[in-house]
Amino acid sequence: MALARLLPQTAVVVVTTPARIAQVVASRVADMARRSHLRVVGVIENMSAYIDEDGASHEIFGSGGGNELATQLGVPFLGSVPIEPEIARAGDGALPIAVTSPDSSGAKAIEAIAHLLDDALPHAAALASCTARIDDLLLSIQRGDTRLDPEAPDGGGGLSGSTALPEA
């Protein structure tokens, strides 16, 4: 957690299983993250159900634990990933299930979660432009430029003019 605080825009995804004891442990993870000033963006329920070869779902560890935890934490429930033998085989082969079995329920669940995370987290380009705008702002302040230009092409992060800082 201490190392994560050093990274810009660090966020935590809490992963649990449907079992109640797993929710207790996962809630501690969320608590540690929050105490470290890290944002918890959501909860994923892993091993939600076993999907047999006929496509039938069997809830071995119960159901709904991830959703309950997300509600308790006040964060979005991002989705459930089923127990599927192909997920383990693909991982052991160093390939994501999205490549080896893109039509499987596991791949579809992981893809749906990835889309939700993509929407919830800032993109690298936005982080770079944010950092660049901060650098530009600091340089401009050092030069004596202090007026923000809301018409700037970067959405208001640019500076214009050369208005000096007021005398104290």
PDB file of N, CA and C in Angstrom, residues 14-48:
ATOM      1  N   VAL A  14     -11.094  -4.304  -5.374  1.00  0.00           N
ATOM      2  CA  VAL A  14     -11.177  -5.343  -4.348  1.00  0.00           C
ATOM      3  C   VAL A  14     -11.784  -6.591  -4.997  1.00  0.00           C
ATOM      4  N   VAL A  15     -11.115  -7.718  -4.803  1.00  0.00           N
ATOM      5  CA  VAL A  15     -11.589  -8.989  -5.363  1.00  0.00           C
ATOM      6  C   VAL A  15     -11.953  -9.911  -4.207  1.00  0.00           C
ATOM      7  N   THR A  16     -13.110 -10.526  -4.320  1.00  0.00           N
ATOM      8  CA  THR A  16     -13.587 -11.447  -3.296  1.00  0.00           C
ATOM      9  C   THR A  16     -14.206 -12.663  -3.975  1.00  0.00           C
ATOM     10  N   THR A  17     -14.578 -13.622  -3.191  1.00  0.00           N
ATOM     11  CA  THR A  17     -15.386 -14.744  -3.676  1.00  0.00           C
ATOM     12  C   THR A  17     -16.760 -14.587  -3.030  1.00  0.00           C
ATOM     13  N   PRO A  18     -17.724 -15.402  -3.425  1.00  0.00           N
ATOM     14  CA  PRO A  18     -19.044 -15.287  -2.819  1.00  0.00           C
ATOM     15  C   PRO A  18     -19.098 -15.655  -1.337  1.00  0.00           C
ATOM     16  N   ALA A  19     -18.102 -16.382  -0.845  1.00  0.00           N
ATOM     17  CA  ALA A  19     -18.109 -16.841   0.548  1.00  0.00           C
ATOM     18  C   ALA A  19     -18.048 -15.665   1.518  1.00  0.00           C
ATOM     19  N   ARG A  20     -18.801 -15.743   2.603  1.00  0.00           N
ATOM     20  CA  ARG A  20     -18.865 -14.651   3.580  1.00  0.00           C
ATOM     21  C   ARG A  20     -17.503 -14.338   4.214  1.00  0.00           C
ATOM     22  N   ILE A  21     -16.711 -15.362   4.514  1.00  0.00           N
ATOM     23  CA  ILE A  21     -15.408 -15.118   5.137  1.00  0.00           C
ATOM     24  C   ILE A  21     -14.500 -14.349   4.180  1.00  0.00           C
ATOM     25  N   ALA A  22     -14.613 -14.589   2.889  1.00  0.00           N
ATOM     26  CA  ALA A  22     -13.815 -13.851   1.907  1.00  0.00           C
ATOM     27  C   ALA A  22     -14.215 -12.378   1.892  1.00  0.00           C
ATOM     28  N   GLN A  23     -15.488 -12.100   2.111  1.00  0.00           N
ATOM     29  CA  GLN A  23     -15.954 -10.710   2.166  1.00  0.00           C
ATOM     30  C   GLN A  23     -15.327  -9.982   3.354  1.00  0.00           C
ATOM     31  N   VAL A  24     -15.180 -10.677   4.477  1.00  0.00           N
ATOM     32  CA  VAL A  24     -14.569 -10.076   5.666  1.00  0.00           C
ATOM     33  C   VAL A  24     -13.129  -9.679   5.359  1.00  0.00           C
ATOM     34  N   VAL A  25     -12.390 -10.592   4.751  1.00  0.00           N
ATOM     35  CA  VAL A  25     -10.993 -10.320   4.413  1.00  0.00           C
ATOM     36  C   VAL A  25     -10.918  -9.193   3.382  1.00  0.00           C
ATOM     37  N   ALA A  26     -11.758  -9.244   2.364  1.00  0.00           N
ATOM     38  CA  ALA A  26     -11.742  -8.227   1.317  1.00  0.00           C
ATOM     39  C   ALA A  26     -12.127  -6.847   1.859  1.00  0.00           C
ATOM     40  N   SER A  27     -13.017  -6.811   2.837  1.00  0.00           N
ATOM     41  CA  SER A  27     -13.376  -5.515   3.421  1.00  0.00           C
ATOM     42  C   SER A  27     -12.188  -4.917   4.173  1.00  0.00           C
ATOM     43  N   ARG A  28     -11.332  -5.763   4.724  1.00  0.00           N
ATOM     44  CA  ARG A  28     -10.111  -5.280   5.381  1.00  0.00           C
ATOM     45  C   ARG A  28      -9.158  -4.674   4.354  1.00  0.00           C
ATOM     46  N   VAL A  29      -9.089  -5.288   3.182  1.00  0.00           N
ATOM     47  CA  VAL A  29      -8.256  -4.751   2.104  1.00  0.00           C
ATOM     48  C   VAL A  29      -8.751  -3.354   1.717  1.00  0.00           C
ATOM     49  N   ALA A  30     -10.053  -3.215   1.569  1.00  0.00           N
ATOM     50  CA  ALA A  30     -10.623  -1.910   1.232  1.00  0.00           C
ATOM     51  C   ALA A  30     -10.332  -0.889   2.317  1.00  0.00           C
ATOM     52  N   ASP A  31     -10.415  -1.322   3.572  1.00  0.00           N
ATOM     53  CA  ASP A  31     -10.123  -0.422   4.688  1.00  0.00           C
ATOM     54  C   ASP A  31      -8.660   0.024   4.658  1.00  0.00           C
ATOM     55  N   MET A  32      -7.738  -0.915   4.405  1.00  0.00           N
ATOM     56  CA  MET A  32      -6.320  -0.568   4.309  1.00  0.00           C
ATOM     57  C   MET A  32      -6.086   0.413   3.168  1.00  0.00           C
ATOM     58  N   ALA A  33      -6.743   0.181   2.048  1.00  0.00           N
ATOM     59  CA  ALA A  33      -6.584   1.078   0.900  1.00  0.00           C
ATOM     60  C   ALA A  33      -7.045   2.484   1.259  1.00  0.00           C
ATOM     61  N   ARG A  34      -8.190   2.583   1.856  1.00  0.00           N
ATOM     62  CA  ARG A  34      -8.722   3.899   2.212  1.00  0.00           C
ATOM     63  C   ARG A  34      -7.863   4.596   3.257  1.00  0.00           C
ATOM     64  N   ARG A  35      -7.331   3.843   4.207  1.00  0.00           N
ATOM     65  CA  ARG A  35      -6.440   4.440   5.212  1.00  0.00           C
ATOM     66  C   ARG A  35      -5.141   4.938   4.567  1.00  0.00           C
ATOM     67  N   SER A  36      -4.805   4.355   3.431  1.00  0.00           N
ATOM     68  CA  SER A  36      -3.620   4.781   2.683  1.00  0.00           C
ATOM     69  C   SER A  36      -3.973   5.837   1.637  1.00  0.00           C
ATOM     70  N   HIS A  37      -5.199   6.348   1.704  1.00  0.00           N
ATOM     71  CA  HIS A  37      -5.676   7.380   0.786  1.00  0.00           C
ATOM     72  C   HIS A  37      -5.706   6.906  -0.661  1.00  0.00           C
ATOM     73  N   LEU A  38      -6.036   5.635  -0.847  1.00  0.00           N
ATOM     74  CA  LEU A  38      -6.188   5.076  -2.183  1.00  0.00           C
ATOM     75  C   LEU A  38      -7.674   4.904  -2.469  1.00  0.00           C
ATOM     76  N   ARG A  39      -8.066   5.230  -3.670  1.00  0.00           N
ATOM     77  CA  ARG A  39      -9.473   5.142  -4.061  1.00  0.00           C
ATOM     78  C   ARG A  39      -9.835   3.691  -4.386  1.00  0.00           C
ATOM     79  N   VAL A  40     -10.914   3.207  -3.816  1.00  0.00           N
ATOM     80  CA  VAL A  40     -11.445   1.883  -4.151  1.00  0.00           C
ATOM     81  C   VAL A  40     -12.463   2.099  -5.273  1.00  0.00           C
ATOM     82  N   VAL A  41     -12.167   1.561  -6.450  1.00  0.00           N
ATOM     83  CA  VAL A  41     -13.034   1.820  -7.607  1.00  0.00           C
ATOM     84  C   VAL A  41     -14.134   0.795  -7.785  1.00  0.00           C
ATOM     85  N   GLY A  42     -14.039  -0.340  -7.109  1.00  0.00           N
ATOM     86  CA  GLY A  42     -15.101  -1.325  -7.239  1.00  0.00           C
ATOM     87  C   GLY A  42     -14.708  -2.683  -6.702  1.00  0.00           C
ATOM     88  N   VAL A  43     -15.675  -3.598  -6.809  1.00  0.00           N
ATOM     89  CA  VAL A  43     -15.504  -4.969  -6.312  1.00  0.00           C
ATOM     90  C   VAL A  43     -15.763  -5.942  -7.451  1.00  0.00           C
ATOM     91  N   ILE A  44     -14.917  -6.957  -7.532  1.00  0.00           N
ATOM     92  CA  ILE A  44     -15.099  -8.067  -8.475  1.00  0.00           C
ATOM     93  C   ILE A  44     -15.303  -9.328  -7.656  1.00  0.00           C
ATOM     94  N   GLU A  45     -16.271 -10.128  -8.067  1.00  0.00           N
ATOM     95  CA  GLU A  45     -16.492 -11.428  -7.432  1.00  0.00           C
ATOM     96  C   GLU A  45     -15.852 -12.497  -8.312  1.00  0.00           C
ATOM     97  N   ASN A  46     -14.793 -13.133  -7.796  1.00  0.00           N
ATOM     98  CA  ASN A  46     -14.106 -14.194  -8.512  1.00  0.00           C
ATOM     99  C   ASN A  46     -14.688 -15.540  -8.084  1.00  0.00           C
ATOM    100  N   MET A  47     -14.618 -16.527  -8.947  1.00  0.00           N
ATOM    101  CA  MET A  47     -15.131 -17.875  -8.676  1.00  0.00           C
ATOM    102  C   MET A  47     -16.608 -17.834  -8.289  1.00  0.00           C
ATOM    103  N   SER A  48     -17.359 -17.030  -9.021  1.00  0.00           N
ATOM    104  CA  SER A  48     -18.772 -16.832  -8.689  1.00  0.00           C
ATOM    105  C   SER A  48     -19.592 -18.101  -8.870  1.00  0.00           C
TER     106      SER A  48
END
